[in-house]
Coordinates of C-alpha atoms and ligand atoms in Angstrom, one line a residue:
M113 CA -23.4 6.6 1.9
P114 CA -21.3 8.9 -0.3
E115 CA -18.9 11.2 1.6
S116 CA -17.8 14.7 0.8
G117 CA -15.7 17.5 2.2
K118 CA -12.5 17.0 4.1
I119 CA -12.0 14.0 6.4
E120 CA -9.4 13.3 9.1
I121 CA -8.6 9.9 10.4
T122 CA -6.0 9.4 13.2
V123 CA -3.5 6.5 13.4
Q124 CA -3.3 6.2 17.2
L125 CA 0.2 5.3 18.1
G126 CA 0.8 7.4 21.3
K127 CA 3.5 10.0 20.7
R128 CA 3.8 8.8 17.1
S129 CA 0.2 9.3 16.2
Y130 CA -0.5 11.1 13.0
P131 CA -3.5 12.2 10.8
I132 CA -4.6 11.0 7.5
R133 CA -6.2 13.9 5.8
L134 CA -8.5 13.1 2.9
G135 CA -10.0 15.7 0.5
S136 CA -10.5 16.5 -3.1
G137 CA -8.4 19.2 -4.8
T138 CA -6.3 19.7 -1.7
L139 CA -2.7 19.5 -3.1
P140 CA -2.3 23.3 -3.2
E141 CA -3.0 23.3 0.6
L142 CA -0.1 21.0 1.4
G143 CA 2.4 23.7 2.2
P144 CA 0.3 25.5 4.9
A145 CA -0.6 22.0 6.4
L146 CA 3.2 21.4 6.9
Q147 CA 3.8 24.7 8.6
P148 CA 2.6 23.7 12.1
L149 CA 4.6 20.5 12.1
G150 CA 7.8 22.2 13.1
F151 CA 10.1 21.0 10.3
E152 CA 13.3 22.8 9.4
K153 CA 13.0 25.2 6.4
R154 CA 15.1 22.9 4.2
I155 CA 13.0 19.9 3.0
A156 CA 13.1 17.5 0.1
L157 CA 10.3 16.5 -2.4
I158 CA 10.8 13.0 -3.8
S159 CA 8.8 11.9 -6.8
N160 CA 9.1 10.3 -10.3
P161 CA 8.9 12.0 -13.7
T162 CA 5.4 10.7 -14.4
V163 CA 3.8 12.0 -11.2
Y164 CA 5.9 15.1 -11.1
A165 CA 4.8 16.1 -14.6
L166 CA 1.2 16.0 -13.4
Y167 CA 1.3 17.4 -9.9
G168 CA 4.9 18.3 -9.0
Q169 CA 4.6 22.0 -9.8
T170 CA 1.4 22.4 -7.8
V171 CA 3.1 20.8 -4.8
L172 CA 6.4 22.6 -5.2
D173 CA 4.6 26.0 -5.5
S174 CA 2.5 25.2 -2.4
L175 CA 5.6 24.3 -0.3
T176 CA 7.6 27.2 -1.6
R177 CA 4.8 29.7 -0.8
A178 CA 4.7 28.3 2.7
G179 CA 8.3 29.3 3.2
F180 CA 10.1 25.9 2.6
D181 CA 13.4 25.7 0.8
V182 CA 12.7 22.6 -1.3
T183 CA 15.2 20.2 -2.9
L184 CA 13.6 18.3 -5.7
I185 CA 14.7 14.6 -6.1
K186 CA 13.3 12.5 -8.9
I187 CA 14.0 8.8 -9.4
P188 CA 12.8 6.8 -12.5
D189 CA 9.3 5.5 -12.6
G190 CA 9.0 1.8 -11.7
E191 CA 9.2 -1.0 -9.1
E192 CA 12.7 -1.9 -10.4
Y193 CA 14.1 1.4 -9.0
K194 CA 12.8 0.7 -5.5
N195 CA 16.2 -0.6 -4.5
L196 CA 19.4 0.2 -2.5
L197 CA 21.1 1.8 -5.5
W198 CA 18.4 4.5 -5.7
T199 CA 18.2 4.8 -2.0
E200 CA 21.9 5.7 -2.0
F201 CA 21.2 8.2 -4.8
I202 CA 18.6 9.8 -2.6
Y203 CA 21.0 9.9 0.4
G204 CA 23.5 11.6 -1.8
E205 CA 21.1 14.3 -2.9
L206 CA 20.0 14.9 0.7
L207 CA 23.6 15.2 1.9
K208 CA 24.5 17.6 -1.0
A209 CA 21.5 19.8 -0.1
R210 CA 22.5 19.6 3.6
L211 CA 19.3 18.3 4.9
E212 CA 19.4 18.1 8.7
R213 CA 17.8 16.1 11.4
G214 CA 14.9 18.5 11.6
S215 CA 14.3 18.4 7.9
C216 CA 11.4 16.5 6.3
L217 CA 11.0 14.3 3.2
V218 CA 7.8 14.6 1.2
A219 CA 6.9 11.5 -0.9
L220 CA 4.8 12.5 -3.9
G221 CA 3.7 9.3 -5.8
G222 CA 2.4 5.8 -5.5
G223 CA 3.6 3.0 -3.2
V224 CA 7.1 2.8 -4.8
I225 CA 7.9 6.4 -4.1
G226 CA 6.3 6.2 -0.6
D227 CA 8.2 3.1 0.3
I228 CA 11.6 4.3 -0.8
T229 CA 11.1 7.8 0.6
G230 CA 10.0 6.3 4.0
F231 CA 13.0 4.1 4.1
C232 CA 15.3 7.0 3.4
A233 CA 13.6 8.9 6.1
A234 CA 14.0 6.0 8.5
T235 CA 17.7 5.8 7.9
Y236 CA 19.0 9.2 6.9
M237 CA 20.9 10.6 9.9
R238 CA 19.4 7.8 12.0
G239 CA 15.9 8.9 11.1
I240 CA 14.1 12.1 10.1
R241 CA 10.4 12.8 9.6
F242 CA 8.5 12.4 6.4
V243 CA 5.1 13.1 4.9
Q244 CA 3.2 10.8 2.5
V245 CA 1.3 12.4 -0.4
P246 CA -0.1 9.2 -2.1
T247 CA -1.2 9.5 -5.7
T248 CA -2.4 6.0 -6.5
L249 CA -5.5 4.3 -5.1
L250 CA -3.3 1.6 -3.7
A251 CA -1.1 4.1 -1.9
Q252 CA -4.1 6.1 -0.6
V253 CA -5.8 3.1 0.9
D254 CA -2.8 1.0 2.0
S255 CA 0.9 1.8 1.5
S256 CA 1.0 5.4 2.7
V257 CA -0.6 4.4 6.1
G258 CA 1.1 2.2 8.7
G259 CA 4.8 2.9 8.5
K260 CA 6.0 -0.1 6.5
T261 CA 8.9 1.3 4.5
G262 CA 11.5 -0.5 2.5
V263 CA 13.1 -1.5 -0.8
N264 CA 13.6 -4.6 -2.8
H265 CA 16.7 -6.9 -2.8
P266 CA 17.6 -9.0 -5.9
L267 CA 16.7 -12.1 -3.7
G268 CA 13.3 -10.8 -2.5
K269 CA 10.7 -8.0 -2.6
N270 CA 10.5 -5.6 0.3
M271 CA 13.2 -7.6 2.1
I272 CA 15.1 -4.5 3.3
G273 CA 13.1 -2.1 5.4
A274 CA 12.0 -0.5 8.6
F275 CA 8.9 0.4 10.5
W276 CA 8.9 4.2 10.4
Q277 CA 5.7 6.2 10.7
P278 CA 5.0 9.3 8.6
S279 CA 4.1 12.6 10.3
L280 CA 1.1 13.2 8.0
V281 CA -0.7 11.4 5.2
W282 CA -2.1 14.0 2.7
A283 CA -4.4 12.3 0.2
D284 CA -6.0 14.3 -2.6
T285 CA -8.6 12.0 -4.2
S286 CA -8.9 14.2 -7.3
V287 CA -5.4 13.0 -8.5
L288 CA -7.0 9.6 -9.1
N289 CA -8.6 11.0 -12.3
S290 CA -5.3 10.7 -14.1
L291 CA -4.6 7.2 -12.9
P292 CA -4.7 4.5 -15.6
A293 CA -7.7 2.2 -15.2
R294 CA -5.6 -0.8 -14.7
E295 CA -3.8 0.9 -11.7
F296 CA -7.1 1.9 -10.3
A297 CA -8.3 -1.7 -10.4
A298 CA -5.1 -2.9 -8.7
G299 CA -5.9 -0.5 -5.8
M300 CA -9.4 -1.9 -5.6
A301 CA -7.9 -5.3 -4.7
E302 CA -6.7 -3.8 -1.4
V303 CA -10.0 -2.1 -0.9
I304 CA -11.8 -5.5 -1.3
K305 CA -9.3 -7.0 1.1
Y306 CA -10.5 -4.6 3.9
G307 CA -14.1 -5.8 3.3
V308 CA -13.2 -9.5 3.5
I309 CA -10.9 -9.2 6.6
R310 CA -13.0 -6.8 8.7
D311 CA -16.2 -5.4 7.4
K312 CA -19.1 -7.3 5.8
T313 CA -21.2 -4.1 5.3
F314 CA -18.3 -2.5 3.4
F315 CA -18.0 -5.6 1.2
E316 CA -21.7 -5.4 0.4
Y317 CA -21.3 -1.7 -0.4
L318 CA -18.5 -2.6 -2.8
E319 CA -20.8 -5.2 -4.4
K320 CA -23.7 -2.7 -4.8
E321 CA -21.8 0.4 -5.8
S322 CA -19.3 -1.0 -8.3
G323 CA -20.8 1.1 -11.2
P324 CA -20.2 4.5 -9.6
I325 CA -17.0 3.5 -7.9
K326 CA -15.5 2.4 -11.3
K327 CA -16.6 5.8 -12.7
L328 CA -14.7 7.5 -9.8
A329 CA -17.9 9.2 -8.5
P330 CA -16.4 11.6 -5.9
G331 CA -18.7 10.7 -3.0
N332 CA -18.2 6.9 -3.5
L333 CA -14.5 7.3 -4.0
M334 CA -14.1 9.3 -0.8
H335 CA -16.2 6.7 1.1
I336 CA -14.1 3.7 0.0
I337 CA -10.8 5.5 0.7
K338 CA -12.1 6.7 4.1
R339 CA -13.4 3.3 5.2
S340 CA -10.2 1.5 4.0
C341 CA -8.0 4.0 5.9
E342 CA -10.2 3.6 9.0
I343 CA -9.7 -0.1 9.0
K344 CA -6.0 0.1 8.3
A345 CA -5.5 2.8 11.0
E346 CA -7.4 0.7 13.5
V347 CA -5.3 -2.5 12.8
V348 CA -2.0 -0.6 12.8
G349 CA -3.0 1.2 16.0
L350 CA -3.6 -2.1 17.7
D351 CA -0.5 -3.9 16.4
E352 CA 2.1 -1.6 14.8
R353 CA 4.9 -4.1 14.3
E354 CA 2.8 -7.1 13.2
S355 CA 3.2 -9.3 16.3
G356 CA -0.3 -10.6 15.7
L357 CA -3.4 -8.8 14.4
R358 CA -1.7 -6.8 11.7
A359 CA -1.0 -10.0 9.8
V360 CA -4.7 -9.9 8.7
L361 CA -3.7 -7.2 6.3
N362 CA -1.7 -9.8 4.4
Y363 CA -4.8 -11.7 3.3
G364 CA -4.1 -12.7 -0.3
H365 CA -0.5 -11.6 -0.1
T366 CA 1.2 -14.9 0.7
I367 CA 0.1 -16.3 -2.7
A368 CA 0.4 -12.9 -4.4
H369 CA 4.1 -12.5 -3.5
A370 CA 4.8 -16.0 -4.8
V371 CA 2.9 -15.3 -8.1
E372 CA 4.7 -12.0 -8.5
T373 CA 8.1 -13.7 -8.0
L374 CA 7.3 -16.6 -10.3
T375 CA 6.2 -14.2 -13.1
N376 CA 9.2 -12.0 -12.6
Y377 CA 7.0 -9.0 -11.5
K378 CA 6.1 -8.5 -15.2
K379 CA 2.8 -10.2 -15.8
Y380 CA 0.7 -8.8 -12.9
L381 CA 0.5 -5.5 -11.0
H382 CA 0.8 -6.0 -7.2
G383 CA -3.0 -5.5 -6.7
E384 CA -3.8 -8.0 -9.5
A385 CA -1.6 -10.6 -7.8
V386 CA -3.4 -9.8 -4.5
A387 CA -6.7 -10.4 -6.2
I388 CA -5.5 -13.8 -7.4
G389 CA -4.1 -14.5 -3.9
M390 CA -7.3 -13.6 -2.2
C391 CA -9.4 -15.9 -4.5
A392 CA -6.9 -18.7 -4.1
E393 CA -6.6 -18.4 -0.3
A394 CA -10.4 -18.3 -0.1
K395 CA -10.5 -21.5 -2.1
I396 CA -8.0 -23.1 0.3
A397 CA -10.4 -22.0 3.1
V398 CA -13.3 -23.7 1.4
K399 CA -11.3 -26.9 0.9
R400 CA -10.4 -26.9 4.6
G401 CA -14.1 -26.5 5.5
L402 CA -13.6 -23.0 7.0
L403 CA -15.5 -20.9 4.4
A404 CA -18.8 -21.5 2.6
A405 CA -18.3 -22.1 -1.1
A406 CA -20.9 -19.3 -1.7
D407 CA -18.6 -16.8 0.0
H408 CA -15.7 -17.9 -2.2
E409 CA -17.9 -17.2 -5.2
R410 CA -18.8 -13.7 -3.9
I411 CA -15.1 -12.8 -3.4
K412 CA -14.3 -14.0 -7.0
A413 CA -17.3 -12.1 -8.4
L414 CA -16.3 -8.9 -6.6
A415 CA -12.8 -9.2 -8.0
A416 CA -14.2 -9.7 -11.5
A417 CA -16.6 -6.8 -11.0
Y418 CA -13.6 -4.5 -10.6
D419 CA -11.8 -6.1 -13.6
L420 CA -9.3 -8.0 -11.5
P421 CA -8.2 -11.6 -12.1
A422 CA -10.2 -14.0 -9.9
G423 CA -7.9 -17.0 -9.7
L424 CA -4.7 -18.6 -10.9
P425 CA -4.8 -19.2 -14.6
D426 CA -4.6 -23.0 -15.4
G427 CA -1.1 -24.2 -16.0
L428 CA 0.6 -20.9 -15.3
I429 CA 2.3 -22.0 -12.1
S430 CA 2.9 -25.6 -10.8
D431 CA 2.0 -26.4 -7.2
Q432 CA 5.6 -27.1 -6.3
D433 CA 6.9 -23.8 -7.7
L434 CA 4.2 -22.0 -5.8
I435 CA 5.2 -23.8 -2.5
Q436 CA 8.9 -23.1 -3.0
A437 CA 8.3 -19.4 -3.8
M438 CA 6.1 -19.1 -0.7
L439 CA 8.8 -20.4 1.6
M440 CA 10.6 -17.1 1.0
D441 CA 7.6 -15.2 2.5
K442 CA 8.3 -13.1 5.6
K443 CA 5.5 -14.9 7.5
V444 CA 7.2 -18.3 7.1
Q445 CA 7.9 -19.8 10.6
S446 CA 10.2 -22.8 11.0
A447 CA 9.8 -23.5 7.2
R448 CA 6.0 -23.7 7.5
I449 CA 3.9 -21.6 5.2
R450 CA 1.3 -19.5 7.0
A451 CA -1.5 -17.6 5.4
V452 CA -4.5 -15.5 6.4
L453 CA -7.7 -17.4 5.4
P454 CA -11.2 -16.0 5.3
V455 CA -13.7 -17.8 7.6
G456 CA -16.6 -15.6 6.4
I457 CA -17.0 -12.3 4.7
G458 CA -15.6 -9.8 7.3
E459 CA -13.6 -12.4 9.3
V460 CA -10.2 -14.1 8.8
R461 CA -7.8 -16.3 10.7
M462 CA -4.1 -17.2 10.4
E463 CA -3.5 -20.9 9.4
T464 CA -0.5 -23.0 8.8
L465 CA -0.7 -24.6 5.4
S466 CA 0.5 -27.9 4.1
D467 CA 1.5 -28.9 0.6
S468 CA -1.9 -30.6 0.0
D469 CA -3.6 -27.2 0.3
F470 CA -2.0 -26.2 -3.0
Y471 CA -3.1 -29.3 -4.9
K472 CA -5.2 -28.2 -8.0
L473 CA -5.5 -24.7 -6.7
Ligands
NAD511 P1 3.5 2.7 -8.3 O1 4.0 3.5 -7.2 O2 4.5 2.0 -9.2 O3 2.5 3.6 -9.2 C1 1.9 3.0 -10.3 C2 2.0 3.8 -11.6 O4 1.1 4.9 -11.5 C3 3.4 4.4 -11.7 O5 3.8 4.4 -13.1 C4 3.2 5.8 -11.3 O6 4.1 6.7 -11.8 C5 1.8 6.1 -11.8 N1 1.1 7.1 -11.0 C6 1.1 7.4 -9.7 N2 0.1 8.3 -9.4 C7 -0.5 8.6 -10.6 C8 -1.5 9.5 -10.9 N3 -2.2 10.2 -10.0 N4 -1.9 9.6 -12.2 C9 -1.2 8.9 -13.2 N5 -0.2 8.1 -12.9 C10 0.1 7.9 -11.6 O7 2.5 1.5 -7.7 P2 1.5 1.4 -6.5 O8 0.6 0.4 -6.9 O9 1.1 2.8 -6.1 O10 2.5 0.9 -5.3 C11 3.1 -0.4 -5.4 C12 4.2 -0.5 -4.4 O11 3.7 -0.3 -3.1 C13 4.9 -1.8 -4.4 O12 6.3 -1.5 -4.4 C14 4.5 -2.4 -3.1 O13 5.5 -3.3 -2.6 C15 4.2 -1.2 -2.3 N6 3.3 -1.5 -1.2 C16 3.7 -1.1 0.1 C17 2.8 -1.2 1.2 C18 3.2 -0.7 2.5 O14 2.5 -1.0 3.5 N7 4.3 0.0 2.6 C19 1.6 -1.8 1.0 C20 1.2 -2.2 -0.3 C21 2.1 -2.0 -1.4
LIG512 N1 0.2 -3.8 3.6 C1 0.3 -4.6 4.7 C2 0.6 -3.8 6.0 O1 0.8 -2.6 5.9 O2 0.8 -4.4 7.0

């Protein structure tokens, strides 16, 4: 079921509803798309040197032609710059350029740029609007949608943040052609996640179509991004602030965050850690008698098919270190570790874990 043309998905949040617009080769149309949104003339484009060198001029030209007076702000490329120091740098640039309450921030980049820009938008002058222009697969299927914004603290990743929804998500799938293969694979971990948590048919599609998807066949690419965004939009629309259902999006992430912390964010990309986490959490589900062993094997095989790690390497991390690191997770309640476990392909449930779950993981 390849898709083509332009697609619009709405995140339904009452007055704060917004569209996700998917298309290929659509970056030059961004400026006109912003015109009806009623922003002040003065806006800011936030990016990093890597992405800006590839797509910055196209976006800047489009915004300028549409009548916007654009302040360009670049921060260095890397997760280590998603912090309060660089947030303050951005605030300074916004103040110097006299951006106002009615101004808008445009985030051009992957999840790092999207998260820090969203956080600046949430807090600058008590909140201004922003637009997400995601350029990695992970950002197009996950981080640009749903309004989780934030930065890292030396004591924990994404520990400082706010829920702040964008006014528009503008995803041009053609930019994924320049994405390094390892980054594409990392984004596929989140795509696989959607299949496991909510859509068995989608999971089967990912199994069947791994060849063309890995070759970035346009129709297949559009389909996986569309379906992922539909699932994320549905979940966020039902539970914006993660009081319940939204936690399903954290499948694989409880263990992933611990693995990232224990390997100092150097060994694995976020998506790779999520793949490890999904396989490990599926294994816990099998040990608890919640999931058929064959389904665990299918999840591992699908991760491997997209060149992702399919489990924790032997001896890399001890059970005790893993447990200690997980106690820092935002989902910990009364010092008990909670995780989303699959109970079949397409269905998950939140469970409280005990130390024995991690034995010989
Ligand atoms: P990233 O933003 O670091 O981008 C990965 C690399 O790809 C960077 O070097 C970037 O410059 C480069 N790049 C981006 N687009 C490119 C393109 N089209 N061509 C070539 N290179 C390109 O990483 P990411 O995986 O996009 O995002 C990870 C971040 O997202 C983490 O900070 C994570 O915490 C966050 N995240 C947030 C949410 C959320 O809901 N807010 C969800 C998942 C992840
Ligand atoms: N990436 C998890 C969420 O947005 O809730």
